[in-house]
Coordinates of C-alpha atoms and ligand atoms in Angstrom, one line a residue:
X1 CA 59.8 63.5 64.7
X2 CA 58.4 60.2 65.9
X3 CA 56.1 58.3 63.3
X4 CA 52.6 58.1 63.8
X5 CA 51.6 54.3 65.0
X6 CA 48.4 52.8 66.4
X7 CA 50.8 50.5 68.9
X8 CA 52.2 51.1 72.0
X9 CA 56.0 50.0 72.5
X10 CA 56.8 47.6 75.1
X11 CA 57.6 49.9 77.7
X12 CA 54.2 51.9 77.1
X13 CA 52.7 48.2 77.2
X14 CA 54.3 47.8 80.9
X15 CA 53.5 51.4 81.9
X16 CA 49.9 51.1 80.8
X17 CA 49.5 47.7 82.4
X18 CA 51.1 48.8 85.5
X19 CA 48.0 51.7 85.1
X20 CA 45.5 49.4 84.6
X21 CA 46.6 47.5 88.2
X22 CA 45.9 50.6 90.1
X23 CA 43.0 51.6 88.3
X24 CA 41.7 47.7 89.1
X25 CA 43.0 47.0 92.0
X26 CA 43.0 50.6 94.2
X27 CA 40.6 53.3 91.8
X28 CA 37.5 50.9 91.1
X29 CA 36.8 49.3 94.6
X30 CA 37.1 53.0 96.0
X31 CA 34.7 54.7 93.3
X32 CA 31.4 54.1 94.7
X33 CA 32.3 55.4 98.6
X34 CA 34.1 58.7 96.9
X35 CA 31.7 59.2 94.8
X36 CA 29.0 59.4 97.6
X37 CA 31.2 61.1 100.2
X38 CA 31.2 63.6 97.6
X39 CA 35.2 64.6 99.1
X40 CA 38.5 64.6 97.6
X41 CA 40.0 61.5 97.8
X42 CA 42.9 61.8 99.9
X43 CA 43.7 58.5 100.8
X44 CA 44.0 56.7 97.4
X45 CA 45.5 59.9 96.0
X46 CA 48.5 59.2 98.6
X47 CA 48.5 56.0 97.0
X48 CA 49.3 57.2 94.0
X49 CA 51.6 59.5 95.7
X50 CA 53.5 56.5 97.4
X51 CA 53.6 54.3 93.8
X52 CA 54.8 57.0 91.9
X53 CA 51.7 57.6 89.9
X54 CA 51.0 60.7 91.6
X55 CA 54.0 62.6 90.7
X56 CA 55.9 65.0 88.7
X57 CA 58.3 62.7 87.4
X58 CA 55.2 60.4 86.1
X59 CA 53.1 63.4 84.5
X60 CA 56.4 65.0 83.1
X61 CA 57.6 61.8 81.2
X62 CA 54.1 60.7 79.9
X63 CA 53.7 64.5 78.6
X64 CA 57.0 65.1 76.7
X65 CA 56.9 61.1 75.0
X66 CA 57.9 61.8 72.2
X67 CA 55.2 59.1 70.6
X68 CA 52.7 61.5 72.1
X69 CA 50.5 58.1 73.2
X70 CA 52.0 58.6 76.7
X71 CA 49.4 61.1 78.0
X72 CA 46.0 59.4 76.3
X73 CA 47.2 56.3 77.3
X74 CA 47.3 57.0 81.4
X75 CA 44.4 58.8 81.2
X76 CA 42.6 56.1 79.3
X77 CA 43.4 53.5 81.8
X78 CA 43.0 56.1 85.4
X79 CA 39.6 57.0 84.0
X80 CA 38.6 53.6 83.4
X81 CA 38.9 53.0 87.2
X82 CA 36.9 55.9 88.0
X83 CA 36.4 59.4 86.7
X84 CA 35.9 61.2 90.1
X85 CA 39.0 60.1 91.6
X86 CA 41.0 59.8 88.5
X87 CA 40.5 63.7 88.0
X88 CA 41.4 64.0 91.9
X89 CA 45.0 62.4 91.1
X90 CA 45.2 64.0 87.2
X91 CA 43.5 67.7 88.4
X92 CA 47.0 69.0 89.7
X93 CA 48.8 67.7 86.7
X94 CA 46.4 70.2 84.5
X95 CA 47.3 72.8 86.6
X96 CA 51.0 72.3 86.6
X97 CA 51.2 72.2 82.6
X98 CA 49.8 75.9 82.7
X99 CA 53.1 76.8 84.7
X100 CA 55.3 74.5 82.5
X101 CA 53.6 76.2 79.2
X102 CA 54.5 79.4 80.5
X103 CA 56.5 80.0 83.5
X104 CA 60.5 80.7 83.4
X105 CA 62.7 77.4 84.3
X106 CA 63.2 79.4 87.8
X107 CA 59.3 79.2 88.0
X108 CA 58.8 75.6 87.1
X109 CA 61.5 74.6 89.1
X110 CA 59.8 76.5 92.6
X111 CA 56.2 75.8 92.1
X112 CA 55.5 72.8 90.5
X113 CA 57.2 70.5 93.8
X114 CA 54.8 72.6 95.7
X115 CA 51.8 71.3 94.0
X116 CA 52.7 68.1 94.1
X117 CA 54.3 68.0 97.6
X118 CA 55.5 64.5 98.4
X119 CA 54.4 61.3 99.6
X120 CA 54.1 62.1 103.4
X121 CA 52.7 65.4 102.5
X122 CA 50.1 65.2 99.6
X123 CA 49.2 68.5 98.2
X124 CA 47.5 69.5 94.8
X125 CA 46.7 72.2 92.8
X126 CA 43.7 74.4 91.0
X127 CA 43.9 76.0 87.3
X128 CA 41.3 78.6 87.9
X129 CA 40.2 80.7 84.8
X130 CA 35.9 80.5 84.1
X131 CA 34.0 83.0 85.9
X132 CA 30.6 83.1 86.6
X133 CA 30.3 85.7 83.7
X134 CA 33.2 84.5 81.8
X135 CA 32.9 80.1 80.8
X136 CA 32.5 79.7 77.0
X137 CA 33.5 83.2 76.2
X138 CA 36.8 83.7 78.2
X139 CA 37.7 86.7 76.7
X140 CA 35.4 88.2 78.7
X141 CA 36.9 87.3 82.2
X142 CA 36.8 90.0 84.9
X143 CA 39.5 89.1 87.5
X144 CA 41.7 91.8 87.5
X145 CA 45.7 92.0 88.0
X146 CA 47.3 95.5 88.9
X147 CA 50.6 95.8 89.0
X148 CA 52.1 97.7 91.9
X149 CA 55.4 99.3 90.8
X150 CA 56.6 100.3 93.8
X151 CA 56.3 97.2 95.7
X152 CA 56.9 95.0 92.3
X153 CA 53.6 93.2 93.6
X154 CA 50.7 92.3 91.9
X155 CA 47.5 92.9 93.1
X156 CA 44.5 90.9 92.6
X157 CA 40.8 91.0 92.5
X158 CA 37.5 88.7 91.6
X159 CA 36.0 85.8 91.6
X160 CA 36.9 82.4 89.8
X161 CA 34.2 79.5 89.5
X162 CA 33.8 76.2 88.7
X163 CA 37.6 75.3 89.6
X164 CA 39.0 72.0 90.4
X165 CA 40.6 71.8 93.5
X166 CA 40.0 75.4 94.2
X167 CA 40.4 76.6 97.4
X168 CA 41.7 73.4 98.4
X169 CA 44.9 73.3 96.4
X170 CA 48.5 74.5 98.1
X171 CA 49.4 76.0 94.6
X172 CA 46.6 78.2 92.7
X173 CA 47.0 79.3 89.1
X174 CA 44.9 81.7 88.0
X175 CA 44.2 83.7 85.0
X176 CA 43.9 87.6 84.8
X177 CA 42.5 90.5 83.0
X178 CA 46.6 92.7 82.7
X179 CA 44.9 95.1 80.0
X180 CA 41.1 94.8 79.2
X181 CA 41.8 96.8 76.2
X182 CA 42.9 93.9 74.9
X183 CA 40.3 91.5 75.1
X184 CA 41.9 87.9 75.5
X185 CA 45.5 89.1 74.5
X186 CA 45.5 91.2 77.7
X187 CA 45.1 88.0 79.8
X188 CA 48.2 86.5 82.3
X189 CA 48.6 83.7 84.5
X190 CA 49.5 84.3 88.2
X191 CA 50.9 81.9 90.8
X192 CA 49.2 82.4 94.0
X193 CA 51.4 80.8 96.6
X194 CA 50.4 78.7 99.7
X195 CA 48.5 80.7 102.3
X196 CA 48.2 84.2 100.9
X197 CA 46.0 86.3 102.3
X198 CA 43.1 87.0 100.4
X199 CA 42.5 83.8 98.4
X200 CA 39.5 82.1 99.6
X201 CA 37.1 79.0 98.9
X202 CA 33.8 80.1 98.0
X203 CA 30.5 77.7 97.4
X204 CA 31.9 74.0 97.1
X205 CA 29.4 72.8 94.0
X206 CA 27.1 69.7 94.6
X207 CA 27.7 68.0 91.3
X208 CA 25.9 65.5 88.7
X209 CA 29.1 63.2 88.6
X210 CA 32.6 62.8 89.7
X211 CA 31.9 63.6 92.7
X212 CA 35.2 62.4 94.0
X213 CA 36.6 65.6 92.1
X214 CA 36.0 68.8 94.1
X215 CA 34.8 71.3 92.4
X216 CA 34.8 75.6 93.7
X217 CA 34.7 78.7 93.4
X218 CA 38.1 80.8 94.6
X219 CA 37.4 84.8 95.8
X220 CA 40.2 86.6 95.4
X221 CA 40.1 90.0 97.4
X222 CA 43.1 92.1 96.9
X223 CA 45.7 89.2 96.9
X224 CA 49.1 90.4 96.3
X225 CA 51.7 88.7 94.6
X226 CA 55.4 89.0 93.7
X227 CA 56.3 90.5 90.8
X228 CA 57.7 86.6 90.5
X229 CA 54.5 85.2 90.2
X230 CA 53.8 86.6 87.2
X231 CA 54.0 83.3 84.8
X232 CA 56.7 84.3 82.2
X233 CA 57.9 87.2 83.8
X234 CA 57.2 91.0 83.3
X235 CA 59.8 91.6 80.4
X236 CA 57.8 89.4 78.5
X237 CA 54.7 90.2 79.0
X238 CA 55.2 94.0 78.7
X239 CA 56.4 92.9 74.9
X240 CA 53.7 90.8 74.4
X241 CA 50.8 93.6 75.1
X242 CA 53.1 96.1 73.2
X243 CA 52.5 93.7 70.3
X244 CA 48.8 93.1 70.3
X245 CA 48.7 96.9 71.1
X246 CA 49.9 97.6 67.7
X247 CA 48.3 95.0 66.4
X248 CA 44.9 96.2 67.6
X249 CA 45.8 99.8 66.4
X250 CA 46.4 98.6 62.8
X251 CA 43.1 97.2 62.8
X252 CA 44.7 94.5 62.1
X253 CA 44.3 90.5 63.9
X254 CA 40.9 90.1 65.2
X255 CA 40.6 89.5 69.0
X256 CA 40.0 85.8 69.1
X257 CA 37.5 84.2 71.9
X258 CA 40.1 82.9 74.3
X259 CA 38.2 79.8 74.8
X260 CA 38.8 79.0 71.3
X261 CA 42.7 78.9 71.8
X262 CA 43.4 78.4 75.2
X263 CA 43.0 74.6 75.9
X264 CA 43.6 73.4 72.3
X265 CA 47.0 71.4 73.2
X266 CA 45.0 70.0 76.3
X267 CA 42.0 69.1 74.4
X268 CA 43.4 65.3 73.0
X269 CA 43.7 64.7 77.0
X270 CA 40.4 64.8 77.9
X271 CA 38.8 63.1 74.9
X272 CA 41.4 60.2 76.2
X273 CA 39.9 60.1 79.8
X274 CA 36.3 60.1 78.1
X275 CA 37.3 57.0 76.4
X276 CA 38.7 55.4 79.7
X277 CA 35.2 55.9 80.7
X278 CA 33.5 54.9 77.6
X279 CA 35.5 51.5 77.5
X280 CA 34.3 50.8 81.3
X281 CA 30.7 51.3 80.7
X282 CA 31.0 48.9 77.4
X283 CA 33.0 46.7 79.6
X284 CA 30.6 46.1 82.2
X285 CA 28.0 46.0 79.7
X286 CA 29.5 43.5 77.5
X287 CA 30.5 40.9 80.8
X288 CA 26.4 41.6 81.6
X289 CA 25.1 41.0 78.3
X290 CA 26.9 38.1 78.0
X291 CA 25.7 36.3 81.3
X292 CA 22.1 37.5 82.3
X293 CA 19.2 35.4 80.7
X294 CA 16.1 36.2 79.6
X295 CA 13.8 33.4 77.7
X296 CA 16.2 31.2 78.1
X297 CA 19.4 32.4 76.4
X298 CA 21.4 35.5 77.5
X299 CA 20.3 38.7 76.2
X300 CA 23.3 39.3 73.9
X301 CA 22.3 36.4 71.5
X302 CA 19.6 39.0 70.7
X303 CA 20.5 41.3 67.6
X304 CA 19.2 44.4 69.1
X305 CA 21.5 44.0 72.4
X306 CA 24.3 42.8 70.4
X307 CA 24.4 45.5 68.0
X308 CA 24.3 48.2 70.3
X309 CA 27.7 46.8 72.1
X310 CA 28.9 46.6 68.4
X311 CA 28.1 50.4 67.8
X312 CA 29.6 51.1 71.3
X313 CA 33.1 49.6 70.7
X314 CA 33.3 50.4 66.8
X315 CA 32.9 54.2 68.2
X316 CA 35.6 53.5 71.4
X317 CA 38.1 52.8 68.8
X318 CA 37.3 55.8 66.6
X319 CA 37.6 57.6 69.9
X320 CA 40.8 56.6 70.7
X321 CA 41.9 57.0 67.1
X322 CA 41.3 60.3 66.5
X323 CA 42.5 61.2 70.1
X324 CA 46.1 59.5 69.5
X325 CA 46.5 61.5 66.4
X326 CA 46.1 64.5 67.9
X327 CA 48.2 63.7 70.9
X328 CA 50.8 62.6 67.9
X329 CA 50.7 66.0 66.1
X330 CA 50.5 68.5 69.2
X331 CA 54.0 66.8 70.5
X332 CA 55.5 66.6 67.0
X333 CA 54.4 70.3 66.7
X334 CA 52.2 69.7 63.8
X335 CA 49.2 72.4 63.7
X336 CA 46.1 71.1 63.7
X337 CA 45.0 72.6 60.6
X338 CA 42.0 71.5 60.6
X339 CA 40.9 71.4 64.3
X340 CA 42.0 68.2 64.9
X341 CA 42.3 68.4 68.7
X342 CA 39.1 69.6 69.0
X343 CA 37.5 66.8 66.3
X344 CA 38.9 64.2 68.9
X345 CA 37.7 65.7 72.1
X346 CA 34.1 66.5 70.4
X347 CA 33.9 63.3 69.2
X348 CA 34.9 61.0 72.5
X349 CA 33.2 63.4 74.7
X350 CA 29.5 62.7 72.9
X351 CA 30.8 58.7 72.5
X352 CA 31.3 58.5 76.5
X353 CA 27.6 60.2 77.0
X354 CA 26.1 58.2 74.7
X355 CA 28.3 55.1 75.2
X356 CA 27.2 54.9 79.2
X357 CA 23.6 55.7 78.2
X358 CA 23.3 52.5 76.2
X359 CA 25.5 50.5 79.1
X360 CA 22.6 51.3 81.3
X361 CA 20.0 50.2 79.0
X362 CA 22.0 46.9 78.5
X363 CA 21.9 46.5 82.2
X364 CA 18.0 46.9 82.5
X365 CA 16.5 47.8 85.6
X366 CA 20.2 46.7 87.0
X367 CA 22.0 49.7 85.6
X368 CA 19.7 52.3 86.7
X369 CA 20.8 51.5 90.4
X370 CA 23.8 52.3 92.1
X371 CA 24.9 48.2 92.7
X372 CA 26.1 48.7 89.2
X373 CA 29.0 51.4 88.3
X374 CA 27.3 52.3 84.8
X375 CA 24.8 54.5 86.5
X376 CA 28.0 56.6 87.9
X377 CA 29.7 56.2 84.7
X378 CA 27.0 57.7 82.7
X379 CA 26.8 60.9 85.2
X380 CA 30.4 61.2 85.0
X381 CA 30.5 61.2 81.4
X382 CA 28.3 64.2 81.5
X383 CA 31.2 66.6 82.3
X384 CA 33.1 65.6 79.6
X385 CA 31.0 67.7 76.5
X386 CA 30.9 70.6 79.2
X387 CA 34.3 71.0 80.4
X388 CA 37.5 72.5 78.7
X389 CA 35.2 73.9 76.4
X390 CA 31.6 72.3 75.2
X391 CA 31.0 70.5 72.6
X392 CA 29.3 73.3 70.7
X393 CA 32.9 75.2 71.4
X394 CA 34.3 72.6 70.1
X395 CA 31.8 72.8 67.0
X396 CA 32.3 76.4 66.5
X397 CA 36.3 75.8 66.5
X398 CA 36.4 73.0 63.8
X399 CA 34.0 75.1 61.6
X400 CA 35.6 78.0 62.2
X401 CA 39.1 76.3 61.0
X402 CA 37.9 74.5 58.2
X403 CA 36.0 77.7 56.4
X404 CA 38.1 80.3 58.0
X405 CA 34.7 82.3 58.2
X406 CA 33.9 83.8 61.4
X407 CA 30.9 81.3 62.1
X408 CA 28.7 82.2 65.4
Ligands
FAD501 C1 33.1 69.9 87.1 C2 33.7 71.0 86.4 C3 35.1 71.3 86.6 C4 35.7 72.4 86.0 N1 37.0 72.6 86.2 C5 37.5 73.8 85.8 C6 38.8 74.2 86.2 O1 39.5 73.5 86.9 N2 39.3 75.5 85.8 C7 38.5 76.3 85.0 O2 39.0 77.4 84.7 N3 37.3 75.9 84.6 C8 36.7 74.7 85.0 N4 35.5 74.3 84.6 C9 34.7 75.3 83.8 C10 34.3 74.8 82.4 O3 35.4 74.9 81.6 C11 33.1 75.6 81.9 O4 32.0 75.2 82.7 C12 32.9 75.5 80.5 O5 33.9 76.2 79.7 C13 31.5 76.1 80.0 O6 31.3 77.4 80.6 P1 29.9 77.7 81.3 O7 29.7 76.6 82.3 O8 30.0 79.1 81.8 O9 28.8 77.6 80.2 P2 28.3 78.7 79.1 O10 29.5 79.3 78.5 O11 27.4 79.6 79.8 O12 27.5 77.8 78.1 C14 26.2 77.4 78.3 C15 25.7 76.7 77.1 O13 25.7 77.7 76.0 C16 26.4 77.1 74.9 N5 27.2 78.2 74.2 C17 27.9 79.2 74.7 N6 28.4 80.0 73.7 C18 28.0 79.4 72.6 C19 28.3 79.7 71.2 N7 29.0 80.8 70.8 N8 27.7 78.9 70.2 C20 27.0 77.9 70.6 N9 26.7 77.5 71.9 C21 27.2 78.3 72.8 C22 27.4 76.2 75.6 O14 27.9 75.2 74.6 C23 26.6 75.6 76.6 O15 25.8 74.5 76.1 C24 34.9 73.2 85.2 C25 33.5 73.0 85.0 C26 32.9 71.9 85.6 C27 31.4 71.7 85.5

């Protein structure tokens, strides 16, 4: 098990600064046109395509370092370029963890090149689980996946909201009612291939911030899939619903909300991209403060404006701190006994809203207009106490672990 530490190593150091050039020099002069285009992208994702940022082989080794600092710390430095376009390049990476949590090696090995595609052929891909009835409480998803014995084909039915790169992406993954006796332990996750019939983009959502990142809903009207697209395989699904069956008949293990397990090892992640944005806003605010004048000094020699950027960066660093803990213990498989991926995701999601409130208030009249990026940094720090659970989900969790009581 690697030791905890509060340092990157040297070749973090050069990864991270090699980041922080793209996110300088390509992600930051692109933010304000993506971000009022309201489109994915495309061109600075191929970028990242033709560096090597937007890869496999990138994602893969930052998510199995064994320090656990190698995910928070690329999306720390991507999201302080900009959070649209950040989630544009990082989106498919979300997507493809769902098939390396659970698919077979034969699975991972077929579909995850296909979301990525390669640098003359850019592709991405969509994690689609909320519904329009089914966003905190995911046990109560709808979407429904038949299986089709004679064909050994799945066949599936409903609608999926709010998902990035839905409808757009070559590879969808999506998550199915299998038994809805079951609650959320009758759930499974399908691979829906390129091009199959049936799949299609509904509304495309007009959205508060990162507006780089398209966001959609996905109809699904009787889309079949191979038996092979069943992430896992059948075998071991068919044991895993024997087992909650019994469970369930015992009386036994309460059927848990889904959303209060399913992104818990993800959770560290986004906390680290709201600090990315946190530490921009403070940033900007900090170079401002320092240089605009008013009665003759600059505003920072005031107490009031000084201590605010004080507060801001004290609670950056608390951010990060509790989000590089988490990101230690979920790849040293230490259970978060005490919520402890939710604590940091809670915790740097409110810091980024209220970080990039107080960047705008630094920047006066200035920072309420779109010359200045904290204006789009504060509406992109909206999503981050709403998606991948809110932060009263997040709330609810960390109660719920601490007590043990089931808190509602
Ligand atoms: C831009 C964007 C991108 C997204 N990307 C994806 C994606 O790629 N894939 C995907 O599957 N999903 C995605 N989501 C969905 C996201 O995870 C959900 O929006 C989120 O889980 C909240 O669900 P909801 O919007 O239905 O809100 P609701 O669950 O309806 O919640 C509404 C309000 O009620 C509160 N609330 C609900 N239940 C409780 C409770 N028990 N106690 C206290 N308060 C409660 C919530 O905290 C919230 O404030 C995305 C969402 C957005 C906006």
């Amino acid at each position: 098990m690697a030791e905890f530490t509060m340092e990157l190593n040297d070749e973090q150091k050069e990864v991270r600064d090699w980041l922080h050039g793209f996110a300088a020099d390509v992600i930051r002069p692109a933010a304000a046109e993506w971000d009022e285009r309201e489109e994915t992208p495309w061109p600075v994702i191929q970028e990242a395509a033709k560096v090597g940022i937007y890869s496999l082989d990138f994602y893969a080794q930052q998510y199995f370092d064994p320090t656990g600092l190698g995910i928070p710390m690329a999306m720390e430095e991507l999201f302080w370029g900009d959070a649209g376009i950040a989630l544009s390049i990082v989106g498919t990476g979300l997507a493809a963890v769902g098939v390396l949590a659970n698919g077979t090696e034969e699975q991972i090995g077929t579909w995850i090149p296909q979301m990525y595609g390669d640098q003359n052929d850019v592709k991405v891909a969509a994690f689609c689980s909320s519904e329009p009835d089914a966003g905190s409480d995911v046990a109560s998803l709808r979407t429904r996946a038949v299986y089709d014995e004679a064909k050994d084909e799945w066949v599936i039915n409903g609608t999926k909201t709010w998902a990035t790169n839905g409808g757009i992406a070559n590879v969808h993954v999506v998550v199915a009612v299998v038994d809805p006796e079951l609650g959320s332990k009758g759930h499974a996750s399908f691979i829906i291939p390129p091009n199959t019939p049936g799949l299609a983009q509904g509304q495309k959502f007009k959205k508060h911030g990162i507006r780089a990142s398209h966001t959609a809903e996905v109809i699904l009207d009787n889309v079949r899939v191979p038996g092979s697209c069943l992430l896992g395989g059948k075998e071991k699904l068919d044991e895993r619903l024997a087992r909650a069956r019994e469970k369930a008949r015992q009386g036994g293990e309460r059927v848990k909300n889904a959303a209060m397990a399913t992104f818990e090892a993800s959770r560290p992640a986004v906390g680290a991209m709201a600090v990315g944005t946190a530490r921009a806003a403070y940033e900007v605010a900090l170079d401002y403060a320092k240089t605009r004048e008013q009665f003759g000094r600059p505003i920072i020699d005031n107490q009031g404006v000084a201590f605010q950027l004080a507060d801001m960066r004290t609670q950056i660093d608390a951010a990060r701190l509790l989000v590089w803990r988490a990101s230690w213990m979920a790849i040293n498989g230490r259970p978060f006994t005490a919520a402890e991926g939710s604590m940091s995701k809670l915790f740097a999601s409110e810091t980024a809203k209220k970080v990039t409130a107080q960047a705008i208030q630094i920047l006066g009249g200035n920072g309420y207009t779109r010359e200045y990026p904290v204006e789009r940094m504060h509406r992109d720090a909206a999503i981050y106490t709403i998606f991948e659970g809110t932060s009263e989900i997040q709330r609810l969790v960390i109660a719920r672990t601490l007590s043990g009581m089931p808190i509602r």
